[in-house]
Amino acid sequence: MNAQPRDFMDKITEQDVLEAEQVILANIFANNEVLTECGLVADDFTVDLHRTIFASSLMLHAGRQLVNSVSLKPFIPKHLPGLTIAPAQYVLNLMFESAKPQTRSQYEPSLQIIKGTTLAREFGREAEFAATVAKEGHSLLTLGDEIEQMERRLKDLRARFSETTAIATPGSSYLKAFQSAARRDGLIGVPIALPEIAKVLSEPVFEAGNLYGLLSSSGEGKSSLTMQLIYHAVREGHPVLFLSYDQSAAQCIRQMIAQVDGIEVRQQREPMRLMRQNEQDQCVSFATWIDRQPFVIRRCQREGVTQLVTYARQFVKSKANGKTPFIVIDHIGKVKPRDPRLDAGRISGEVTVELKAFADEVAASVLILNQRNSKGMVRDNPRPIDEDLYGGEGAKADYDSVMYLYRPQKYRAKRVATAASDRDWKIINKVYGEFGDEDEIRIAAEVGVVKNRFGDAEIRERLKFEARYTRYVSLAPERPQELPL
């Protein structure tokens, strides 16, 4: 067993692969934790006996049993054609190899050989499949489905084989993050526009690798808040991709100008009649500035999550500048499901698991907008809870945090319009009285969380909504500017 690092131009021979597989199995005998750290599956091995050894070792390890030549004996065949020694002796020889220092030093290059060979083999199969599909008669629709499925399979392959093979220990990972935070250069993530949101999330940034949700009903200003979060990230120099199923690029920029420069959207629609010259100049200046930033708005129609991840991956690759990318999807209910017959919970789960994996893989922060379902409308107190999430309570599993935006005036107005008894008014006053009088309720907004993996899920904060400029204003006193992230 003499597996060595190979230049990518070198041809990997069958003997190289055989020896690499022997090295990995010997390392498993030396340290059973290699089974879960190496990222391999039994089918990655080319030799039948090696596949049997690896699969049986996984089963023993899952049952908390020590993996060695003795525990494997019941799973190993007594004879194999073509093998000059007994299979049991072959396994014992691997055990002897595990004690040699050079065997451990060969672990990384051997793992690279196996992963590279497997990836090439699977890629070749996809190429053969693509050639077969090309020869068959397909409509544009069915061909699009085949391509989407192929993209999913190739993405899964990339996720499994493109990662570094070095395994960081839990302690070293923590110390790296701790030391970076101490230097203030490594709470790595996207700065948050409003301190109230940072407080409810218990985080000063949208952290790299995390998946966030924003829950709100139609008409509560979810898009307005999203534009503020996006603008703040762009202003701080972060690459931002907005995958929008609703708003066009022009609508997004129009809303940002209203929020940032205080020029109402209605004015921007009729600039010659409703805007002064300096306001027109401000709009032109803003549009010119934002075109120079690493910011893309992509209008989506019927894309599934695989295509969205492809867009995001291309964006991150083309706009990388050393700062955490911010990917925003509006909204999850409009992402084309793989199977439309699935319920909302399953559909949501398929989307979030893909986007969480993507965020972790490229160290991006991902935010998904969620439209509230109708369950909250039948409660006396409509403040959002986890079952209001698209797909219900079970859909929150892959999110690191899900924050909500709650505008009590939207719900109070409906209750007032249909109030018919003293009991109705008693409920109205009890539920909405905490927000103040009628004028105060009209501009009140609340942010909180329905899930927070890393903090307190009971924190709520108030914001002021300025409808004229479709923006949220912090009620916190002005704070000293923090060091740049």
Tab-separated table of N, CA and C in Angstrom, residues 234-311:
chain	number	residue	atom	x	y	z
A	234	VAL	N	-26.103	45.573	0.811
A	234	VAL	CA	-25.428	46.124	-0.370
A	234	VAL	C	-24.568	47.318	0.023
A	235	ARG	N	-25.114	48.184	0.857
A	235	ARG	CA	-24.373	49.376	1.294
A	235	ARG	C	-23.074	49.000	2.004
A	236	GLU	N	-23.094	47.886	2.722
A	236	GLU	CA	-21.908	47.431	3.444
A	236	GLU	C	-20.968	46.597	2.564
A	237	GLY	N	-21.284	46.501	1.276
A	237	GLY	CA	-20.373	45.862	0.336
A	237	GLY	C	-20.553	44.373	0.137
A	238	HIS	N	-21.648	43.793	0.642
A	238	HIS	CA	-21.861	42.357	0.511
A	238	HIS	C	-22.544	42.020	-0.816
A	239	PRO	N	-22.119	40.949	-1.464
A	239	PRO	CA	-22.832	40.504	-2.668
A	239	PRO	C	-24.254	40.055	-2.289
A	240	VAL	N	-25.247	40.552	-3.018
A	240	VAL	CA	-26.642	40.232	-2.705
A	240	VAL	C	-27.359	39.782	-3.972
A	241	LEU	N	-28.017	38.628	-3.873
A	241	LEU	CA	-28.858	38.123	-4.959
A	241	LEU	C	-30.284	38.040	-4.450
A	242	PHE	N	-31.199	38.713	-5.148
A	242	PHE	CA	-32.618	38.655	-4.796
A	242	PHE	C	-33.344	37.873	-5.873
A	243	LEU	N	-33.831	36.690	-5.518
A	243	LEU	CA	-34.594	35.842	-6.430
A	243	LEU	C	-36.070	36.116	-6.180
A	244	SER	N	-36.661	36.910	-7.054
A	244	SER	CA	-37.996	37.444	-6.808
A	244	SER	C	-39.034	36.830	-7.726
A	245	TYR	N	-40.086	36.297	-7.122
A	245	TYR	CA	-41.226	35.803	-7.886
A	245	TYR	C	-42.308	36.873	-8.023
A	246	ASP	N	-42.155	37.993	-7.322
A	246	ASP	CA	-43.208	39.014	-7.287
A	246	ASP	C	-42.766	40.353	-7.857
A	247	GLN	N	-41.712	40.936	-7.308
A	247	GLN	CA	-41.329	42.292	-7.680
A	247	GLN	C	-40.304	42.307	-8.810
A	248	SER	N	-40.465	43.273	-9.702
A	248	SER	CA	-39.479	43.472	-10.759
A	248	SER	C	-38.312	44.272	-10.203
A	249	ALA	N	-37.220	44.317	-10.965
A	249	ALA	CA	-36.045	45.083	-10.542
A	249	ALA	C	-36.392	46.563	-10.357
A	250	ALA	N	-37.187	47.122	-11.295
A	250	ALA	CA	-37.560	48.540	-11.200
A	250	ALA	C	-38.374	48.806	-9.938
A	251	GLN	N	-39.289	47.903	-9.599
A	251	GLN	CA	-40.097	48.077	-8.388
A	251	GLN	C	-39.234	48.032	-7.128
A	252	CYS	N	-38.261	47.145	-7.119
A	252	CYS	CA	-37.364	47.040	-5.956
A	252	CYS	C	-36.567	48.323	-5.762
A	253	ILE	N	-35.984	48.840	-6.829
A	253	ILE	CA	-35.163	50.049	-6.716
A	253	ILE	C	-36.029	51.249	-6.353
A	254	ARG	N	-37.230	51.304	-6.905
A	254	ARG	CA	-38.157	52.378	-6.583
A	254	ARG	C	-38.441	52.396	-5.077
A	255	GLN	N	-38.655	51.217	-4.517
A	255	GLN	CA	-38.958	51.137	-3.083
A	255	GLN	C	-37.730	51.498	-2.237
A	256	MET	N	-36.561	51.070	-2.669
A	256	MET	CA	-35.338	51.430	-1.943
A	256	MET	C	-35.125	52.934	-1.913
A	257	ILE	N	-35.356	53.599	-3.030
A	257	ILE	CA	-35.187	55.059	-3.085
A	257	ILE	C	-36.159	55.739	-2.137
A	258	ALA	N	-37.393	55.235	-2.081
A	258	ALA	CA	-38.369	55.799	-1.143
A	258	ALA	C	-37.874	55.655	0.291
A	259	GLN	N	-37.332	54.511	0.617
A	259	GLN	CA	-36.871	54.252	1.977
A	259	GLN	C	-35.614	55.038	2.329
A	260	VAL	N	-34.699	55.136	1.386
A	260	VAL	CA	-33.395	55.747	1.672
A	260	VAL	C	-33.431	57.265	1.528
A	261	ASP	N	-34.046	57.755	0.442
A	261	ASP	CA	-34.015	59.192	0.144
A	261	ASP	C	-35.321	59.911	0.455
A	262	GLY	N	-36.345	59.169	0.902
A	262	GLY	CA	-37.602	59.826	1.261
A	262	GLY	C	-38.355	60.391	0.079
A	263	ILE	N	-38.227	59.769	-1.075
A	263	ILE	CA	-38.962	60.195	-2.273
A	263	ILE	C	-40.033	59.140	-2.540
A	264	GLU	N	-41.282	59.487	-2.359
A	264	GLU	CA	-42.364	58.514	-2.427
A	264	GLU	C	-42.432	57.816	-3.784
A	265	VAL	N	-42.947	56.595	-3.755
A	265	VAL	CA	-43.080	55.810	-4.983
A	265	VAL	C	-43.979	56.516	-5.980
A	266	ARG	N	-45.070	57.131	-5.503
A	266	ARG	CA	-45.982	57.821	-6.425
A	266	ARG	C	-45.280	58.979	-7.141
A	267	GLN	N	-44.336	59.621	-6.456
A	267	GLN	CA	-43.570	60.690	-7.098
A	267	GLN	C	-42.682	60.132	-8.200
A	268	GLN	N	-42.061	59.001	-7.918
A	268	GLN	CA	-41.143	58.414	-8.893
A	268	GLN	C	-41.875	57.952	-10.144
A	269	ARG	N	-43.159	57.664	-10.013
A	269	ARG	CA	-43.933	57.247	-11.191
A	269	ARG	C	-44.259	58.431	-12.107
A	270	GLU	N	-44.256	59.638	-11.550
A	270	GLU	CA	-44.528	60.846	-12.348
A	270	GLU	C	-43.472	61.897	-12.019
A	271	PRO	N	-42.234	61.655	-12.390
A	271	PRO	CA	-41.140	62.540	-11.970
A	271	PRO	C	-41.272	63.982	-12.483
A	272	MET	N	-41.728	64.164	-13.697
A	272	MET	CA	-41.785	65.518	-14.257
A	272	MET	C	-42.862	66.357	-13.578
A	273	ARG	N	-43.897	65.727	-13.059
A	273	ARG	CA	-44.981	66.476	-12.448
A	273	ARG	C	-44.847	66.568	-10.928
A	274	LEU	N	-44.300	65.531	-10.296
A	274	LEU	CA	-44.334	65.470	-8.835
A	274	LEU	C	-42.966	65.590	-8.168
A	275	MET	N	-41.889	65.700	-8.940
A	275	MET	CA	-40.553	65.736	-8.339
A	275	MET	C	-39.811	67.008	-8.715
A	276	ARG	N	-39.066	67.509	-7.727
A	276	ARG	CA	-38.166	68.632	-7.999
A	276	ARG	C	-36.918	68.112	-8.704
A	277	GLN	N	-36.125	69.013	-9.245
A	277	GLN	CA	-34.946	68.607	-9.995
A	277	GLN	C	-33.950	67.865	-9.116
A	278	ASN	N	-33.766	68.355	-7.875
A	278	ASN	CA	-32.788	67.681	-7.007
A	278	ASN	C	-33.252	66.260	-6.645
A	279	GLU	N	-34.562	66.055	-6.565
A	279	GLU	CA	-35.077	64.715	-6.290
A	279	GLU	C	-34.862	63.798	-7.497
A	280	GLN	N	-35.060	64.343	-8.696
A	280	GLN	CA	-34.777	63.557	-9.895
A	280	GLN	C	-33.295	63.174	-9.945
A	281	ASP	N	-32.440	64.109	-9.564
A	281	ASP	CA	-30.999	63.830	-9.554
A	281	ASP	C	-30.649	62.755	-8.534
A	282	GLN	N	-31.339	62.778	-7.395
A	282	GLN	CA	-31.098	61.757	-6.373
A	282	GLN	C	-31.449	60.364	-6.900
A	283	CYS	N	-32.565	60.258	-7.609
A	283	CYS	CA	-32.985	58.970	-8.165
A	283	CYS	C	-31.960	58.457	-9.179
A	284	VAL	N	-31.506	59.323	-10.048
A	284	VAL	CA	-30.511	58.934	-11.049
A	284	VAL	C	-29.211	58.518	-10.367
A	285	SER	N	-28.814	59.279	-9.347
A	285	SER	CA	-27.577	58.974	-8.625
A	285	SER	C	-27.666	57.621	-7.925
A	286	PHE	N	-28.824	57.337	-7.302
A	286	PHE	CA	-28.994	56.062	-6.606
A	286	PHE	C	-28.922	54.906	-7.591
A	287	ALA	N	-29.641	55.024	-8.705
A	287	ALA	CA	-29.658	53.948	-9.698
A	287	ALA	C	-28.269	53.716	-10.280
A	288	THR	N	-27.516	54.782	-10.494
A	288	THR	CA	-26.161	54.662	-11.023
A	288	THR	C	-25.250	53.984	-10.002
A	289	TRP	N	-25.399	54.379	-8.729
A	289	TRP	CA	-24.571	53.787	-7.667
A	289	TRP	C	-24.844	52.306	-7.507
A	290	ILE	N	-26.118	51.921	-7.461
A	290	ILE	CA	-26.434	50.527	-7.173
A	290	ILE	C	-26.046	49.610	-8.323
A	291	ASP	N	-25.971	50.141	-9.546
A	291	ASP	CA	-25.522	49.328	-10.676
A	291	ASP	C	-24.044	48.967	-10.570
A	292	ARG	N	-23.302	49.696	-9.735
A	292	ARG	CA	-21.877	49.408	-9.557
A	292	ARG	C	-21.623	48.436	-8.410
A	293	GLN	N	-22.675	48.050	-7.718
A	293	GLN	CA	-22.531	47.170	-6.562
A	293	GLN	C	-22.708	45.698	-6.964
A	294	PRO	N	-22.214	44.768	-6.140
A	294	PRO	CA	-22.402	43.330	-6.421
A	294	PRO	C	-23.819	42.887	-6.063
A	295	PHE	N	-24.777	43.404	-6.808
A	295	PHE	CA	-26.194	43.215	-6.501
A	295	PHE	C	-26.937	42.820	-7.760
A	296	VAL	N	-27.692	41.712	-7.666
A	296	VAL	CA	-28.460	41.220	-8.814
A	296	VAL	C	-29.875	40.908	-8.351
A	297	ILE	N	-30.855	41.382	-9.130
A	297	ILE	CA	-32.256	41.008	-8.927
A	297	ILE	C	-32.642	40.118	-10.099
A	298	ARG	N	-33.017	38.904	-9.790
A	298	ARG	CA	-33.392	37.965	-10.851
A	298	ARG	C	-34.869	37.641	-10.720
A	299	ARG	N	-35.632	37.985	-11.739
A	299	ARG	CA	-37.066	37.713	-11.745
A	299	ARG	C	-37.296	36.242	-12.060
A	300	CYS	N	-38.026	35.564	-11.206
A	300	CYS	CA	-38.273	34.133	-11.367
A	300	CYS	C	-39.733	33.892	-11.772
A	301	GLN	N	-39.950	32.770	-12.420
A	301	GLN	CA	-41.298	32.431	-12.879
A	301	GLN	C	-41.715	31.064	-12.352
A	302	ARG	N	-41.121	30.002	-12.918
A	302	ARG	CA	-41.522	28.636	-12.551
A	302	ARG	C	-40.334	27.791	-12.098
A	303	GLU	N	-39.268	28.423	-11.654
A	303	GLU	CA	-38.079	27.674	-11.274
A	303	GLU	C	-38.301	26.825	-10.023
A	304	GLY	N	-37.690	25.650	-10.011
A	304	GLY	CA	-37.655	24.818	-8.821
A	304	GLY	C	-36.423	25.146	-8.004
A	305	VAL	N	-36.280	24.501	-6.853
A	305	VAL	CA	-35.177	24.834	-5.959
A	305	VAL	C	-33.818	24.507	-6.587
A	306	THR	N	-33.759	23.461	-7.427
A	306	THR	CA	-32.490	23.123	-8.074
A	306	THR	C	-32.007	24.265	-8.940
A	307	GLN	N	-32.921	24.874	-9.700
A	307	GLN	CA	-32.543	25.987	-10.560
A	307	GLN	C	-32.170	27.213	-9.729
A	308	LEU	N	-32.890	27.447	-8.627
A	308	LEU	CA	-32.555	28.583	-7.761
A	308	LEU	C	-31.159	28.434	-7.186
A	309	VAL	N	-30.822	27.228	-6.768
A	309	VAL	CA	-29.478	26.999	-6.230
A	309	VAL	C	-28.425	27.193	-7.320
A	310	THR	N	-28.744	26.796	-8.532
A	310	THR	CA	-27.820	27.029	-9.656
A	310	THR	C	-27.597	28.520	-9.863
A	311	TYR	N	-28.682	29.310	-9.868
A	311	TYR	CA	-28.549	30.768	-9.974
A	311	TYR	C	-27.644	31.307	-8.861
